[in-house]
Coordinates of C-alpha atoms in Angstrom, one line a residue:
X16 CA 19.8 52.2 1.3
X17 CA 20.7 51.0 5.1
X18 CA 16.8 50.4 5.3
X19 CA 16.9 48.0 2.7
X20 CA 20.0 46.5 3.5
X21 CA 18.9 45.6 7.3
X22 CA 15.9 44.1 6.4
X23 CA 17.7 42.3 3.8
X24 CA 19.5 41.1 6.8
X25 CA 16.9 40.4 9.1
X26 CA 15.4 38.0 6.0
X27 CA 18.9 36.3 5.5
X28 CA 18.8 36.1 9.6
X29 CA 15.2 35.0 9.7
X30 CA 16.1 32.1 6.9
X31 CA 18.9 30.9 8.4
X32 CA 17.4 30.3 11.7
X33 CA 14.3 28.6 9.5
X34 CA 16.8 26.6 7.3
X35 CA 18.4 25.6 10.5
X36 CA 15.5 24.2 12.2
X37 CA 14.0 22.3 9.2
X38 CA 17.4 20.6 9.0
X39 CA 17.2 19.9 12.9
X40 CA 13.5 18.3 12.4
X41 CA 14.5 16.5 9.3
X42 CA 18.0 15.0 11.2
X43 CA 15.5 13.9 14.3
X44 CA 13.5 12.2 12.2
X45 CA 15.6 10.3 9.7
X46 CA 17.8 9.6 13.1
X47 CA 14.5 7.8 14.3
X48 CA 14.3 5.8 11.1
X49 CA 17.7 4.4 11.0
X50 CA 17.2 3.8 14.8
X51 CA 14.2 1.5 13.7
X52 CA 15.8 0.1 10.7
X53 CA 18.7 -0.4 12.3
X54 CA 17.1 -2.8 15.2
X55 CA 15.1 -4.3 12.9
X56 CA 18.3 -5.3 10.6
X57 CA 20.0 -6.4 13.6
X58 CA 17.4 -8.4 15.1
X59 CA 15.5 -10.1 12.0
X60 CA 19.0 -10.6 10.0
X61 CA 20.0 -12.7 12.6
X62 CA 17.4 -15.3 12.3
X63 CA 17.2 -15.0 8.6
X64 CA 17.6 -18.9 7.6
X65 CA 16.0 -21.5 4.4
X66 CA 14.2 -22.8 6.8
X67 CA 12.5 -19.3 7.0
X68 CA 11.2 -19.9 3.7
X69 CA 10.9 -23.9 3.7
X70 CA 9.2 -24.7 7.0
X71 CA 5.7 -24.2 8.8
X72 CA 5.0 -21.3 12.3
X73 CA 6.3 -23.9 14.8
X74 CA 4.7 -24.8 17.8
X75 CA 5.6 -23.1 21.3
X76 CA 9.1 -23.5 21.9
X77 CA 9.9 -25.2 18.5
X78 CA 12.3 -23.6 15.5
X79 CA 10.3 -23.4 12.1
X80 CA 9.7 -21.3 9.8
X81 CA 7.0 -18.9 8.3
X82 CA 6.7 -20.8 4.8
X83 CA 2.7 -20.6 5.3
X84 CA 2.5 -17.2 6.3
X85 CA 4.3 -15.7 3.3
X86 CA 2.2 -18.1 1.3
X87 CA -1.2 -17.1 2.7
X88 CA -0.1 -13.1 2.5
X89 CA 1.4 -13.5 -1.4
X90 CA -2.0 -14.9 -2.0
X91 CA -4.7 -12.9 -0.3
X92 CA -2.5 -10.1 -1.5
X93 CA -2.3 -11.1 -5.6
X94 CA -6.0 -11.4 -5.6
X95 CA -6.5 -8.5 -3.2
X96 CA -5.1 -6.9 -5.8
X97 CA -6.4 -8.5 -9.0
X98 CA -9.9 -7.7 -7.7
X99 CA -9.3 -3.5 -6.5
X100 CA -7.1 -2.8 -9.4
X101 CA -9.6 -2.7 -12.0
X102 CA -12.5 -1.2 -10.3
X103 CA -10.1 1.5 -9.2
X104 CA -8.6 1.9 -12.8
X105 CA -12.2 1.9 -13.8
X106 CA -13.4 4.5 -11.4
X107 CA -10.5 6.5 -11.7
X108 CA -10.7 6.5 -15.9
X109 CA -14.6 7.5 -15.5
X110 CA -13.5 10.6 -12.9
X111 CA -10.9 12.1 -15.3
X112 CA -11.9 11.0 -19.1
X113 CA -15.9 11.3 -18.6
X114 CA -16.6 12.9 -15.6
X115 CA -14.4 15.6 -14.9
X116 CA -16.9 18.1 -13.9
X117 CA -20.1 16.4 -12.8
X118 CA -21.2 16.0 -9.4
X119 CA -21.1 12.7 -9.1
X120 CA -17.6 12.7 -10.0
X121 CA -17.0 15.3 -6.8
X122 CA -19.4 13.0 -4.4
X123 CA -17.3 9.9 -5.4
X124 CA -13.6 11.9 -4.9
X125 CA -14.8 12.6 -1.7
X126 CA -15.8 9.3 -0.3
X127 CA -12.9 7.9 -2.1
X128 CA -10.6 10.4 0.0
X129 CA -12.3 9.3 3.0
X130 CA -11.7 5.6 2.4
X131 CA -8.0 6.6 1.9
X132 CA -8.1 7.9 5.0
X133 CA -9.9 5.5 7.2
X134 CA -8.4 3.1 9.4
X135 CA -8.0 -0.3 7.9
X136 CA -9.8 -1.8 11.3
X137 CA -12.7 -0.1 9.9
X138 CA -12.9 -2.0 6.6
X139 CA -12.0 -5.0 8.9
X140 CA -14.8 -4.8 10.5
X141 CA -17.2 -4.1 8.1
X142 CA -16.1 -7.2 5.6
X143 CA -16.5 -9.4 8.9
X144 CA -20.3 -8.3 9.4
X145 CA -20.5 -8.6 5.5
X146 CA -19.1 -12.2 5.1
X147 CA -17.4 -13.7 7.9
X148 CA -20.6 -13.5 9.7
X149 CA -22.8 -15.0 7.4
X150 CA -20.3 -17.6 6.7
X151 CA -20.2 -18.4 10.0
X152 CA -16.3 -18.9 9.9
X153 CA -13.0 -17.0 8.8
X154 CA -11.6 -17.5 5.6
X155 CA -8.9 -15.9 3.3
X156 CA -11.3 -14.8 0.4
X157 CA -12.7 -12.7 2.9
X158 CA -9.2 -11.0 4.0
X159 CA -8.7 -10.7 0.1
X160 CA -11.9 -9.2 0.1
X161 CA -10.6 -6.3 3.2
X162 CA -7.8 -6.1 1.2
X163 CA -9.1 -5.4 -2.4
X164 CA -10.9 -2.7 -0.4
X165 CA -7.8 -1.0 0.9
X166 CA -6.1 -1.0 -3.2
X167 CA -9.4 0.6 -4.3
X168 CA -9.0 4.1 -3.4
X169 CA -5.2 4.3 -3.7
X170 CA -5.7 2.8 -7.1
X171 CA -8.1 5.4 -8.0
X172 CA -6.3 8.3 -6.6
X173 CA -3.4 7.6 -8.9
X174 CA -5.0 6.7 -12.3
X175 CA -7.1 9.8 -11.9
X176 CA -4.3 12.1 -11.0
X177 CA -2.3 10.4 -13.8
X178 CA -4.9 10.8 -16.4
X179 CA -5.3 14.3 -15.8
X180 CA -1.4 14.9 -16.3
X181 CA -2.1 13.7 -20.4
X182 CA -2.0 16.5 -22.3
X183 CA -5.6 17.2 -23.7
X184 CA -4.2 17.9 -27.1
X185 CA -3.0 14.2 -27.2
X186 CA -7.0 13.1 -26.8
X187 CA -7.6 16.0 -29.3
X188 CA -4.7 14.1 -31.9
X189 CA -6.8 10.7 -31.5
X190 CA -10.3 12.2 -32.0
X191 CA -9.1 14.3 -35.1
X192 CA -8.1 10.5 -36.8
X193 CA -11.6 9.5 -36.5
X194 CA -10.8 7.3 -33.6
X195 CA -13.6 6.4 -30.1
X196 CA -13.0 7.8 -27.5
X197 CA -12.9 4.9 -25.8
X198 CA -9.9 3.8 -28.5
X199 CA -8.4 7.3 -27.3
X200 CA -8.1 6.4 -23.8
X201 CA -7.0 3.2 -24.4
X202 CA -4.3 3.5 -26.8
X203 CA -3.5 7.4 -26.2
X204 CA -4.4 8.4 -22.4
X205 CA -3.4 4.8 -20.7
X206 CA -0.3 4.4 -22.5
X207 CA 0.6 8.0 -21.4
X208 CA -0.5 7.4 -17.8
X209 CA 1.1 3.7 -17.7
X210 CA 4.1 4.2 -15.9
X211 CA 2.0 6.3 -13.1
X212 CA -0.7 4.1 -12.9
X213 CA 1.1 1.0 -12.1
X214 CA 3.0 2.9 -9.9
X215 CA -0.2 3.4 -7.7
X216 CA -0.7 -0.5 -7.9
X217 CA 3.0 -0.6 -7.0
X218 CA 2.5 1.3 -4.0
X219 CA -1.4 -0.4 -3.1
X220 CA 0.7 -3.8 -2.6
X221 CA 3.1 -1.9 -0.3
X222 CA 0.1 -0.7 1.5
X223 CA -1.8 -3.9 1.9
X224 CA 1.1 -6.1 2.5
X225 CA 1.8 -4.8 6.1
X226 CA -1.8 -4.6 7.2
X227 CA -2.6 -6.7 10.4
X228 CA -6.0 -5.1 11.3
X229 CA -8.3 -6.1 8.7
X230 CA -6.5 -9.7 8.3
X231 CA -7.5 -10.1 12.2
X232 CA -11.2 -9.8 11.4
X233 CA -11.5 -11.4 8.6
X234 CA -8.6 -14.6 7.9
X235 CA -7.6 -14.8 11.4
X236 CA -4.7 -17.2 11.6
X237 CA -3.5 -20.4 10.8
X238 CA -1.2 -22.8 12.1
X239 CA -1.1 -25.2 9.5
X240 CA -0.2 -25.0 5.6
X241 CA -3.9 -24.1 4.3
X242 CA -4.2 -23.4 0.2
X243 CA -8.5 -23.2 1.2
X244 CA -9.9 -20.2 0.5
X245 CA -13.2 -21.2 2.1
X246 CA -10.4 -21.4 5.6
X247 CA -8.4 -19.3 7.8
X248 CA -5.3 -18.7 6.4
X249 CA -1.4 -17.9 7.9
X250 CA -0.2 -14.4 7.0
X251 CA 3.2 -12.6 7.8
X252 CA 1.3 -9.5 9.9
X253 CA -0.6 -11.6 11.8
X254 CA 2.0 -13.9 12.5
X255 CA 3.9 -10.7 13.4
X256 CA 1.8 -9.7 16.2
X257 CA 1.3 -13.3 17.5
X258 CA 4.2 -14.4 17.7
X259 CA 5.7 -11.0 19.0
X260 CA 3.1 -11.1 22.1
X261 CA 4.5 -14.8 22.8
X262 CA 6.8 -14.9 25.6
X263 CA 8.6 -17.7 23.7
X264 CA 12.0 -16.6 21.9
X265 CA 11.9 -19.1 19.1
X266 CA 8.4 -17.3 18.2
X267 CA 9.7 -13.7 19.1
X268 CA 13.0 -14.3 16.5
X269 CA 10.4 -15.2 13.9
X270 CA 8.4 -12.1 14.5
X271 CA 12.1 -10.3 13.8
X272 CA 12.4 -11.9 10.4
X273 CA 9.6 -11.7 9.3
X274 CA 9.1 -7.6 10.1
X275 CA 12.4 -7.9 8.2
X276 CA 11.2 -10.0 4.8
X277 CA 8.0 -7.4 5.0
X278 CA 10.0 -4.5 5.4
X279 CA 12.3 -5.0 2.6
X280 CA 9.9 -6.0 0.4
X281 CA 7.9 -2.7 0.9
X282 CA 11.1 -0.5 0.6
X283 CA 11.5 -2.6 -2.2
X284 CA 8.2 -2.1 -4.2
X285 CA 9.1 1.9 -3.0
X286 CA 12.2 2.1 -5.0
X287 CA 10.5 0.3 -7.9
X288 CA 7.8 2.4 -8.3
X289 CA 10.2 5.8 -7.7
X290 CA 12.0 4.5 -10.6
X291 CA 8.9 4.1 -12.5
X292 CA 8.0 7.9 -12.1
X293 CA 12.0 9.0 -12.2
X294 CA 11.5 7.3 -16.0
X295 CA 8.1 9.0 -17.0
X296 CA 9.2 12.6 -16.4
X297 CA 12.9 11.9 -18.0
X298 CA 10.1 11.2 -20.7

């Protein structure tokens, strides 16, 4: 009996200590991130102004605003995502509903984890050789095209995952009706899987909406209001690190705000799309 009770002991001991030092590691970290939310909140609130929203990326030593950034980054990142989103819905619906077990299913899970993976400088690089290159100038189709790359594998992650959460006796209630199996997915498995799969397309525009690298190689930057696809375009990343490297405070407060607008809106789309899962499993 005093056997079992001190090693009952030494396991309470043992857990403690363990408890104790997951809660110290957890409290250094979120102390980190309130450090970094915290400046951020301090110094992008401040400049925070309509003329943020109205007004063009001033020139050196000018106030302005970052109208055409946020323009150029809500556009190359709507089609971005208008262009991955289905081919990653696509590929995701054929890895779960047709080709669970083949091997090409397992080849294209693997490459997809890799792209999920990979630096986004990578991809940068790789749609500059493929089209800014040839083009022989920047242009925001191309970032749209680096960024549609980046939703791909996020998006198929997701709808595969969510896909194989559906209950296989819900496919098996649709085929007993008579119904295709493509009508099965469609009005069964997607509607099943919706509130998980926009949830990954939630959290691919999070994703892309930050990126810098890719933008760099491909859209470059632009001074001037530019609704050209065929052109560089502003974005709020790149204007991020431009105007952060400038040694001109007008510039630097502008980098502030608009970490700020970018960070909020990505916390934003985060609580959406918990929400979104929070609702399926109260489901």
């Amino acid at each position: 009996m005093s056997t079992a009770a001190s090693l009952h002991q030494r396991r309470k001991r043992k857990n403690a200590v363990m408890m104790a030092l997951c809660v110290i590691a957890a409290g250094i970290g979120l102390a980190w991130l309130a450090l970094i939310l915290g400046a951020l909140v301090y110094k992008g609130l401040s400049g925070v102004s309509l003329a943020v929203f109205t007004e063009m990326t001033p020139p050196p030593g000018d106030a302005g605003g970052l109208l055409n950034a946020i323009y150029g980054s809500i556009v190359m990142t709507v089609i971005g995502i208008i262009v991955g989103t289905p081919i990653g819905v696509l590929a995701g619906t054929y890895m779960a509903e047709y080709g669970r077990f083949s091997r090409l299913t397992t080849v294209v899970r693997f490459i997809n984890d890799i792209l999920l993976s990979a630096p986004s400088i990578i991809v940068g690089l790789f749609v500059y050789e493929l089209m800014v290159r040839p083009m022989g100038h920047f242009s925001a189709i191309a970032g749209s095209v680096a960024l549609s790359i980046l939703v791909i594998p996020v998006v198929v992650r997701t709808t595969e995952d969510m896909l194989n959460l559906v209950p296989n006796a819900l496919r098996e209630a649709g085929t007993a009706i008579g119904a295709p199996r493509w009508v099965v997915i469609r009005s069964v498995a997607y509607r099943a899987a919706l509130s998980g799969i926009v949830t990954g397309i939630l959290l691919a525009i999070a994703r892309i909406s930050g990126e810098t690298a890719p933008l760099l190689f491909t859209a470059l930057n632009n001074q001037f209001w530019s609704s050209n696809l065929n052109a560089p375009m502003a974005s709020l990343p790149v204007t991020i690190f431009q105007f952060a490297l400038s040694p001109y405070e007008e510039w630097q407060q502008l980098a502030w705000t608009g970490a700020l607008i970018i960070t909020l809106t990505v916390l934003g789309l985060s609580i959406f799309a918990r929400s979104l899962t929070g609702r399926r499993e109260d489901r």
